[in-house]
PDB file of C-alpha atoms in Angstrom:
ATOM      1  CA  MET A 265      39.651 -13.715  12.722  1.00  0.00           C
ATOM      2  CA  ILE A 266      38.920 -17.302  13.752  1.00  0.00           C
ATOM      3  CA  VAL A 267      36.292 -18.846  11.481  1.00  0.00           C
ATOM      4  CA  CYS A 268      36.242 -22.397  12.847  1.00  0.00           C
ATOM      5  CA  HIS A 269      36.803 -22.760  16.582  1.00  0.00           C
ATOM      6  CA  CYS A 270      36.715 -26.581  16.483  1.00  0.00           C
ATOM      7  CA  MET A 271      39.656 -26.816  14.074  1.00  0.00           C
ATOM      8  CA  ASN A 272      41.211 -23.401  14.775  1.00  0.00           C
ATOM      9  CA  ILE A 273      40.921 -22.156  11.178  1.00  0.00           C
ATOM     10  CA  THR A 274      41.287 -18.449  10.500  1.00  0.00           C
ATOM     11  CA  ASP A 275      40.149 -16.322   7.594  1.00  0.00           C
ATOM     12  CA  ARG A 276      43.808 -16.037   6.551  1.00  0.00           C
ATOM     13  CA  ASP A 277      44.045 -19.841   6.385  1.00  0.00           C
ATOM     14  CA  ILE A 278      40.982 -19.970   4.137  1.00  0.00           C
ATOM     15  CA  ARG A 279      42.276 -17.234   1.826  1.00  0.00           C
ATOM     16  CA  ALA A 280      45.677 -18.921   1.616  1.00  0.00           C
ATOM     17  CA  ALA A 281      44.063 -22.267   0.761  1.00  0.00           C
ATOM     18  CA  VAL A 282      41.873 -20.697  -1.944  1.00  0.00           C
ATOM     19  CA  ASP A 283      44.842 -18.841  -3.446  1.00  0.00           C
ATOM     20  CA  TRP A 284      46.976 -22.004  -3.372  1.00  0.00           C
ATOM     21  CA  MET A 285      44.269 -24.114  -5.055  1.00  0.00           C
ATOM     22  CA  ARG A 286      43.656 -21.485  -7.738  1.00  0.00           C
ATOM     23  CA  ALA A 287      47.403 -21.128  -8.408  1.00  0.00           C
ATOM     24  CA  SER A 288      47.920 -24.890  -8.695  1.00  0.00           C
ATOM     25  CA  ASP A 289      44.893 -25.442 -10.972  1.00  0.00           C
ATOM     26  CA  ALA A 290      43.118 -22.441 -12.441  1.00  0.00           C
ATOM     27  CA  ALA A 291      40.098 -24.522 -13.492  1.00  0.00           C
ATOM     28  CA  THR A 292      39.442 -26.170 -10.128  1.00  0.00           C
ATOM     29  CA  ILE A 293      36.081 -25.840  -8.431  1.00  0.00           C
ATOM     30  CA  ILE A 294      36.763 -24.789  -4.853  1.00  0.00           C
ATOM     31  CA  THR A 295      34.502 -26.300  -2.196  1.00  0.00           C
ATOM     32  CA  PRO A 296      34.531 -26.166   1.607  1.00  0.00           C
ATOM     33  CA  GLY A 297      35.595 -29.821   1.666  1.00  0.00           C
ATOM     34  CA  LYS A 298      38.599 -29.056  -0.511  1.00  0.00           C
ATOM     35  CA  ILE A 299      39.566 -26.190   1.779  1.00  0.00           C
ATOM     36  CA  TYR A 300      39.430 -28.413   4.850  1.00  0.00           C
ATOM     37  CA  HIS A 301      41.437 -31.067   3.001  1.00  0.00           C
ATOM     38  CA  ALA A 302      44.052 -28.530   1.880  1.00  0.00           C
ATOM     39  CA  LEU A 303      44.437 -27.412   5.500  1.00  0.00           C
ATOM     40  CA  GLY A 304      44.728 -31.006   6.702  1.00  0.00           C
ATOM     41  CA  LYS A 305      41.573 -30.701   8.789  1.00  0.00           C
ATOM     42  CA  ARG A 306      37.938 -31.776   8.628  1.00  0.00           C
ATOM     43  CA  ALA A 307      34.637 -30.217   9.591  1.00  0.00           C
ATOM     44  CA  GLU A 308      33.540 -31.137  13.073  1.00  0.00           C
ATOM     45  CA  CYS A 309      30.237 -29.538  14.079  1.00  0.00           C
ATOM     46  CA  GLY A 310      29.419 -27.518  10.935  1.00  0.00           C
ATOM     47  CA  GLY A 311      28.571 -24.370  12.891  1.00  0.00           C
ATOM     48  CA  CYS A 312      31.261 -22.449  11.021  1.00  0.00           C
ATOM     49  CA  MET A 313      29.959 -23.331   7.550  1.00  0.00           C
ATOM     50  CA  PRO A 314      28.049 -20.059   6.901  1.00  0.00           C
ATOM     51  CA  LEU A 315      31.079 -17.979   7.922  1.00  0.00           C
ATOM     52  CA  LEU A 316      33.471 -20.247   6.015  1.00  0.00           C
ATOM     53  CA  LEU A 317      31.365 -19.905   2.844  1.00  0.00           C
ATOM     54  CA  ASP A 318      31.175 -16.141   3.277  1.00  0.00           C
ATOM     55  CA  THR A 319      34.955 -15.958   3.702  1.00  0.00           C
ATOM     56  CA  MET A 320      35.470 -18.128   0.603  1.00  0.00           C
ATOM     57  CA  ARG A 321      33.219 -15.906  -1.503  1.00  0.00           C
ATOM     58  CA  ARG A 322      35.124 -12.772  -0.465  1.00  0.00           C
ATOM     59  CA  CYS A 323      38.454 -14.129  -1.742  1.00  0.00           C
ATOM     60  CA  ASP A 324      39.689 -12.377  -4.884  1.00  0.00           C
ATOM     61  CA  SER A 325      40.735 -15.632  -6.547  1.00  0.00           C
ATOM     62  CA  PHE A 326      37.562 -17.559  -5.645  1.00  0.00           C
ATOM     63  CA  GLU A 327      35.392 -16.792  -8.671  1.00  0.00           C
ATOM     64  CA  VAL A 328      34.575 -19.563 -11.116  1.00  0.00           C
ATOM     65  CA  PRO A 329      36.743 -19.500 -14.269  1.00  0.00           C
ATOM     66  CA  MET A 330      34.991 -18.212 -17.395  1.00  0.00           C
ATOM     67  CA  ASN A 331      35.247 -21.540 -19.238  1.00  0.00           C
ATOM     68  CA  LEU A 332      33.352 -23.292 -16.413  1.00  0.00           C
ATOM     69  CA  ARG A 333      30.506 -20.818 -16.027  1.00  0.00           C
ATOM     70  CA  GLY A 334      27.055 -21.796 -17.213  1.00  0.00           C
ATOM     71  CA  LEU A 335      27.658 -25.543 -17.292  1.00  0.00           C
ATOM     72  CA  ARG A 336      24.478 -26.384 -15.427  1.00  0.00           C
ATOM     73  CA  ARG A 337      22.067 -28.509 -17.369  1.00  0.00           C
ATOM     74  CA  ALA A 338      18.843 -27.023 -18.631  1.00  0.00           C
ATOM     75  CA  PRO A 339      15.785 -27.791 -16.488  1.00  0.00           C
ATOM     76  CA  LEU A 340      14.015 -31.047 -17.279  1.00  0.00           C
ATOM     77  CA  THR A 341      10.943 -30.763 -19.491  1.00  0.00           C
ATOM     78  CA  GLY A 342       9.278 -33.964 -18.343  1.00  0.00           C
ATOM     79  CA  ASN A 343      10.226 -36.209 -21.281  1.00  0.00           C
ATOM     80  CA  GLU A 344      13.646 -37.127 -19.899  1.00  0.00           C
ATOM     81  CA  THR A 345      14.329 -40.226 -17.874  1.00  0.00           C
ATOM     82  CA  TYR A 346      15.683 -40.122 -14.360  1.00  0.00           C
ATOM     83  CA  ALA A 347      19.287 -41.366 -14.214  1.00  0.00           C
ATOM     84  CA  GLY A 348      18.779 -43.294 -17.429  1.00  0.00           C
ATOM     85  CA  ARG A 349      15.850 -45.289 -16.052  1.00  0.00           C
ATOM     86  CA  ARG A 350      12.380 -45.240 -17.444  1.00  0.00           C
ATOM     87  CA  GLN A 351       9.414 -44.064 -15.395  1.00  0.00           C
ATOM     88  CA  GLY A 352       8.178 -46.736 -13.004  1.00  0.00           C
ATOM     89  CA  HIS A 353      11.477 -48.583 -12.709  1.00  0.00           C
ATOM     90  CA  ARG A 354      10.831 -49.380  -9.053  1.00  0.00           C
ATOM     91  CA  ILE A 355       8.729 -52.339  -8.056  1.00  0.00           C
ATOM     92  CA  SER A 356       6.567 -50.158  -5.792  1.00  0.00           C
ATOM     93  CA  GLN A 357       5.715 -47.974  -8.812  1.00  0.00           C
ATOM     94  CA  ARG A 358       4.758 -50.892 -11.069  1.00  0.00           C
ATOM     95  CA  GLY A 359       1.701 -51.899  -9.127  1.00  0.00           C
ATOM     96  CA  THR A 360       0.562 -55.464  -8.518  1.00  0.00           C
ATOM     97  CA  GLU A 361       0.693 -56.598 -12.138  1.00  0.00           C
ATOM     98  CA  VAL A 362       2.083 -60.066 -12.686  1.00  0.00           C
TER      99      VAL A 362
END
């Protein structure tokens, strides 16, 4: 089945790319961009993205390796700084103090 008409990418191409990436590096995080890159193509209009993602998720070798699961950071509690900057680091947030 053709998934991307712009670049003529089929579901077999996607599965082959996912299998190849997983075989070459078992700990790799597979993204749509990496699939396009592995196929030597690039996204054109983006209309195929929902179908491409669905095809990726159905691949047997797509799942995230166990050692990489749960690496998301805990939600912020309010005391943390944003990107290492303190609150009010922008001039517009400082007010008109001189």
